[in-house]
Amino acid sequence: DVKVTQSSRYLVKRTGEKVFLECVQDMDHENMFWYRQDPGLGLRLIYFSYDVKMKEKGDIPEGYSVSREKKERFSLILESASTNQTSMYLCASRRAVRSEAFFGQGTRLTVV
Amino acid sequence: AQTVTQSQPEMSVQEAETVTLSCTYDTSESNYYLFWYKQPPSRQMILVIRQEAYKQQNATENRFSVNFQKAAKSFSLKISDSQLGDTAMYFCAFMRPGANSKLTFGKGITLSVRP
């Protein structure tokens, strides 16, 4: 079974802190994604990576950056956390030649 | 750009009955994938069913089936014999084929199955 693991289920951070959300997949997938989920807005793509050190902005990249130094790990970075970044964050991965994406269990981030 | 629309925010169904969740999308592509994902209260997003646009036959997975109307750009999910475990958020999603494609999601619908 494919496993996508996010480092935390719940996280509370202070405004202005630098926050790292980590995601690891164990199936050698080329593509990895970070989505943000908010009530009434569905899932919105923040960034995705189609290979090591390759990244592309999604629909809402402002205030975020990403890092992919190894194929299995994709990190989302909030450079200076703000209260409007309080949300559920979902990581996903996918093999480039197949359609199905697999998701992590989500990280609920609260910025106070 | 592709868009996916789920216009019903919530639905409720009696256990053992059938319910249909609606989804429409907009694209100029001729080939693509459509998906329904389920997110139960545990938050783990699970693929329910997948449809490839060039296949005319509607996909079926046990109690779950789709009604894919390509000309109308409609992709509805039918859940037969609803079970309490079907209570979840359901997301419709679109993806172009290709190595570096990304999923575009609708806003989701909350389905409650009543005992």
GROMACS .gro file of C-alpha atoms in nm:
model
  227
    1ASP     CA    1   0.000   0.000   0.000
    2VAL     CA    2   0.112   0.352  -0.079
    3LYS     CA    3   0.175   0.558   0.228
    4VAL     CA    4   0.187   0.937   0.243
    5THR     CA    5   0.280   1.059   0.588
    6GLN     CA    6   0.250   1.412   0.718
    7SER     CA    7   0.465   1.492   1.019
    8SER     CA    8   0.186   1.636   1.239
    9ARG     CA    9  -0.190   1.602   1.261
   10TYR     CA   10  -0.229   1.918   1.469
   11LEU     CA   11   0.002   2.216   1.499
   12VAL     CA   12  -0.030   2.546   1.684
   13LYS     CA   13   0.212   2.825   1.597
   14ARG     CA   14   0.247   3.192   1.678
   15THR     CA   15   0.215   3.476   1.431
   16GLY     CA   16   0.549   3.551   1.268
   17GLU     CA   17   0.700   3.207   1.330
   18LYS     CA   18   0.861   3.012   1.050
   19VAL     CA   19   0.666   2.688   1.009
   20PHE     CA   20   0.768   2.368   0.835
   21LEU     CA   21   0.513   2.107   0.728
   22GLU     CA   22   0.673   1.782   0.621
   23CYS     CA   23   0.541   1.515   0.390
   24VAL     CA   24   0.702   1.180   0.308
   25GLN     CA   25   0.587   0.916   0.059
   26ASP     CA   26   0.722   0.565   0.031
   27MET     CA   27   0.637   0.470  -0.328
   28ASP     CA   28   0.898   0.655  -0.534
   29HIS     CA   29   0.636   0.891  -0.679
   30GLU     CA   30   0.762   1.169  -0.901
   31ASN     CA   31   0.481   1.418  -0.836
   32MET     CA   32   0.403   1.568  -0.496
   33PHE     CA   33   0.150   1.833  -0.405
   34TRP     CA   34   0.049   2.064  -0.122
   35TYR     CA   35  -0.316   2.165  -0.096
   36ARG     CA   36  -0.495   2.388   0.147
   37GLN     CA   37  -0.851   2.294   0.252
   38ASP     CA   38  -1.093   2.554   0.386
   39PRO     CA   39  -1.469   2.522   0.448
   40GLY     CA   40  -1.666   2.630   0.144
   41LEU     CA   41  -1.354   2.663  -0.069
   42GLY     CA   42  -1.260   2.300  -0.125
   43LEU     CA   43  -0.898   2.210  -0.192
   44ARG     CA   44  -0.675   2.473  -0.344
   45LEU     CA   45  -0.330   2.394  -0.480
   46ILE     CA   46  -0.043   2.581  -0.316
   47TYR     CA   47   0.261   2.425  -0.485
   48PHE     CA   48   0.353   2.108  -0.661
   49SER     CA   49   0.676   1.935  -0.751
   50TYR     CA   50   0.720   1.707  -1.049
   51ASP     CA   51   1.069   1.592  -0.961
   52VAL     CA   52   1.351   1.650  -0.716
   53LYS     CA   53   1.433   2.021  -0.692
   54MET     CA   54   1.159   2.100  -0.946
   55LYS     CA   55   0.860   2.299  -0.831
   56GLU     CA   56   0.575   2.497  -0.973
   57LYS     CA   57   0.338   2.746  -0.817
   58GLY     CA   58  -0.022   2.648  -0.778
   59ASP     CA   59  -0.323   2.873  -0.740
   60ILE     CA   60  -0.241   3.027  -0.401
   61PRO     CA   61   0.140   3.033  -0.349
   62GLU     CA   62   0.160   3.368  -0.172
   63GLY     CA   63   0.312   3.339   0.174
   64TYR     CA   64   0.442   2.987   0.112
   65SER     CA   65   0.753   2.824  -0.025
   66VAL     CA   66   0.850   2.460  -0.075
   67SER     CA   67   1.154   2.239  -0.075
   68ARG     CA   68   1.216   1.903  -0.238
   69GLU     CA   69   1.573   1.791  -0.187
   70LYS     CA   70   1.491   1.419  -0.194
   71LYS     CA   71   1.233   1.238  -0.401
   72GLU     CA   72   1.039   1.105  -0.105
   73ARG     CA   73   1.010   1.431   0.091
   74PHE     CA   74   0.823   1.751   0.010
   75SER     CA   75   0.822   2.034   0.263
   76LEU     CA   76   0.588   2.330   0.282
   77ILE     CA   77   0.732   2.639   0.448
   78LEU     CA   78   0.543   2.932   0.591
   79GLU     CA   79   0.811   3.199   0.609
   80SER     CA   80   0.623   3.416   0.857
   81ALA     CA   81   0.300   3.257   0.973
   82SER     CA   82  -0.012   3.471   0.979
   83THR     CA   83  -0.358   3.407   1.119
   84ASN     CA   84  -0.507   3.379   0.769
   85GLN     CA   85  -0.291   3.072   0.716
   86THR     CA   86  -0.488   2.884   0.980
   87SER     CA   87  -0.620   2.592   0.776
   88MET     CA   88  -0.603   2.221   0.696
   89TYR     CA   89  -0.304   2.131   0.481
   90LEU     CA   90  -0.306   1.815   0.268
   91CYS     CA   91  -0.010   1.656   0.097
   92ALA     CA   92  -0.051   1.421  -0.198
   93SER     CA   93   0.173   1.219  -0.426
   94ARG     CA   94   0.131   1.052  -0.760
   95ARG     CA   95   0.334   0.849  -1.004
   96ALA     CA   96   0.381   1.061  -1.314
   97VAL     CA   97   0.243   0.804  -1.557
   98ARG     CA   98  -0.062   0.710  -1.354
   99SER     CA   99  -0.363   0.917  -1.271
  100GLU     CA  100  -0.440   0.830  -0.911
  101ALA     CA  101  -0.312   1.059  -0.635
  102PHE     CA  102  -0.265   0.942  -0.276
  103PHE     CA  103  -0.315   1.173   0.019
  104GLY     CA  104  -0.171   1.214   0.366
  105GLN     CA  105  -0.393   1.242   0.670
  106GLY     CA  106  -0.374   1.621   0.679
  107THR     CA  107  -0.224   1.875   0.919
  108ARG     CA  108  -0.459   2.113   1.093
  109LEU     CA  109  -0.253   2.427   1.151
  110THR     CA  110  -0.368   2.701   1.386
  111VAL     CA  111  -0.179   3.030   1.390
  112VAL     CA  112  -0.245   3.241   1.699
  113ALA     CA  113  -0.811   2.685  -1.700
  114GLN     CA  114  -1.028   2.404  -1.581
  115THR     CA  115  -1.300   2.457  -1.325
  116VAL     CA  116  -1.503   2.208  -1.125
  117THR     CA  117  -1.839   2.301  -0.976
  118GLN     CA  118  -2.026   2.124  -0.700
  119SER     CA  119  -2.330   2.336  -0.636
  120GLN     CA  120  -2.486   2.141  -0.347
  121PRO     CA  121  -2.301   2.205  -0.020
  122GLU     CA  122  -2.489   1.941   0.180
  123MET     CA  123  -2.711   1.639   0.128
  124SER     CA  124  -2.874   1.386   0.352
  125VAL     CA  125  -2.999   1.034   0.277
  126GLN     CA  126  -3.165   0.755   0.469
  127GLU     CA  127  -2.962   0.442   0.524
  128ALA     CA  128  -3.016   0.183   0.246
  129GLU     CA  129  -3.146   0.443   0.001
  130THR     CA  130  -2.980   0.580  -0.311
  131VAL     CA  131  -2.831   0.927  -0.343
  132THR     CA  132  -2.678   1.116  -0.634
  133LEU     CA  133  -2.411   1.383  -0.597
  134SER     CA  134  -2.374   1.633  -0.880
  135CYS     CA  135  -2.063   1.776  -1.043
  136THR     CA  136  -2.005   1.983  -1.353
  137TYR     CA  137  -1.676   2.092  -1.503
  138ASP     CA  138  -1.544   2.315  -1.772
  139THR     CA  139  -1.256   2.234  -2.004
  140SER     CA  140  -1.150   2.266  -2.364
  141GLU     CA  141  -0.958   1.938  -2.349
  142SER     CA  142  -1.091   1.631  -2.526
  143ASN     CA  143  -0.919   1.377  -2.305
  144TYR     CA  144  -0.896   1.395  -1.928
  145TYR     CA  145  -0.966   1.213  -1.604
  146LEU     CA  146  -1.247   1.273  -1.358
  147PHE     CA  147  -1.250   1.153  -0.999
  148TRP     CA  148  -1.464   1.134  -0.691
  149TYR     CA  149  -1.273   1.142  -0.364
  150LYS     CA  150  -1.420   1.073  -0.021
  151GLN     CA  151  -1.300   1.242   0.298
  152PRO     CA  152  -1.452   1.087   0.613
  153PRO     CA  153  -1.425   1.250   0.956
  154SER     CA  154  -1.084   1.083   0.994
  155ARG     CA  155  -0.969   1.328   0.720
  156GLN     CA  156  -0.800   1.059   0.510
  157MET     CA  157  -0.884   1.136   0.148
  158ILE     CA  158  -0.968   0.818  -0.042
  159LEU     CA  159  -1.029   0.766  -0.412
  160VAL     CA  160  -1.383   0.638  -0.471
  161ILE     CA  161  -1.400   0.614  -0.847
  162ARG     CA  162  -1.224   0.729  -1.162
  163GLN     CA  163  -1.347   0.793  -1.516
  164GLU     CA  164  -1.140   0.843  -1.828
  165ALA     CA  165  -1.306   1.078  -2.072
  166TYR     CA  166  -1.235   0.873  -2.381
  167LYS     CA  167  -1.417   0.574  -2.231
  168GLN     CA  168  -1.788   0.592  -2.302
  169GLN     CA  169  -1.879   0.332  -2.045
  170ASN     CA  170  -1.961   0.471  -1.702
  171ALA     CA  171  -1.728   0.356  -1.425
  172THR     CA  172  -1.862   0.138  -1.144
  173GLU     CA  173  -1.708   0.031  -0.813
  174ASN     CA  174  -1.940  -0.186  -0.607
  175ARG     CA  175  -2.215   0.045  -0.472
  176PHE     CA  176  -2.066   0.350  -0.641
  177SER     CA  177  -2.129   0.440  -1.003
  178VAL     CA  178  -2.102   0.751  -1.215
  179ASN     CA  179  -2.315   0.910  -1.481
  180PHE     CA  180  -2.064   1.069  -1.717
  181GLN     CA  181  -2.216   1.301  -1.976
  182LYS     CA  182  -1.924   1.434  -2.178
  183ALA     CA  183  -2.118   1.672  -2.400
  184ALA     CA  184  -2.291   1.824  -2.099
  185LYS     CA  185  -1.966   1.821  -1.897
  186SER     CA  186  -2.145   1.652  -1.613
  187PHE     CA  187  -2.008   1.383  -1.379
  188SER     CA  188  -2.245   1.270  -1.105
  189LEU     CA  189  -2.184   1.004  -0.842
  190LYS     CA  190  -2.456   0.759  -0.744
  191ILE     CA  191  -2.430   0.578  -0.413
  192SER     CA  192  -2.663   0.281  -0.386
  193ASP     CA  193  -2.770   0.112  -0.063
  194SER     CA  194  -2.622   0.397   0.144
  195GLN     CA  195  -2.440   0.297   0.460
  196LEU     CA  196  -2.354   0.493   0.774
  197GLY     CA  197  -1.987   0.468   0.675
  198ASP     CA  198  -2.064   0.669   0.361
  199THR     CA  199  -2.103   0.980   0.578
  200ALA     CA  200  -1.822   1.206   0.456
  201MET     CA  201  -1.728   1.498   0.237
  202TYR     CA  202  -1.713   1.409  -0.130
  203PHE     CA  203  -1.497   1.598  -0.376
  204CYS     CA  204  -1.519   1.591  -0.752
  205ALA     CA  205  -1.185   1.645  -0.928
  206PHE     CA  206  -1.049   1.692  -1.279
  207MET     CA  207  -0.707   1.620  -1.424
  208ARG     CA  208  -0.557   1.641  -1.768
  209PRO     CA  209  -0.349   1.342  -1.873
  210GLY     CA  210   0.025   1.384  -1.865
  211ALA     CA  211   0.325   1.337  -1.643
  212ASN     CA  212   0.307   1.670  -1.461
  213SER     CA  213  -0.064   1.723  -1.433
  214LYS     CA  214  -0.239   1.841  -1.120
  215LEU     CA  215  -0.580   1.775  -0.972
  216THR     CA  216  -0.838   2.054  -0.971
  217PHE     CA  217  -1.107   2.006  -0.706
  218GLY     CA  218  -1.460   2.125  -0.656
  219LYS     CA  219  -1.569   2.275  -0.325
  220GLY     CA  220  -1.704   1.946  -0.198
  221ILE     CA  221  -2.035   1.824  -0.064
  222THR     CA  222  -2.108   1.701   0.287
  223LEU     CA  223  -2.315   1.382   0.278
  224SER     CA  224  -2.490   1.261   0.591
  225VAL     CA  225  -2.641   0.913   0.604
  226ARG     CA  226  -2.924   0.889   0.859
  227PRO     CA  227  -2.985   0.563   1.048
   0.00000   0.00000   0.00000
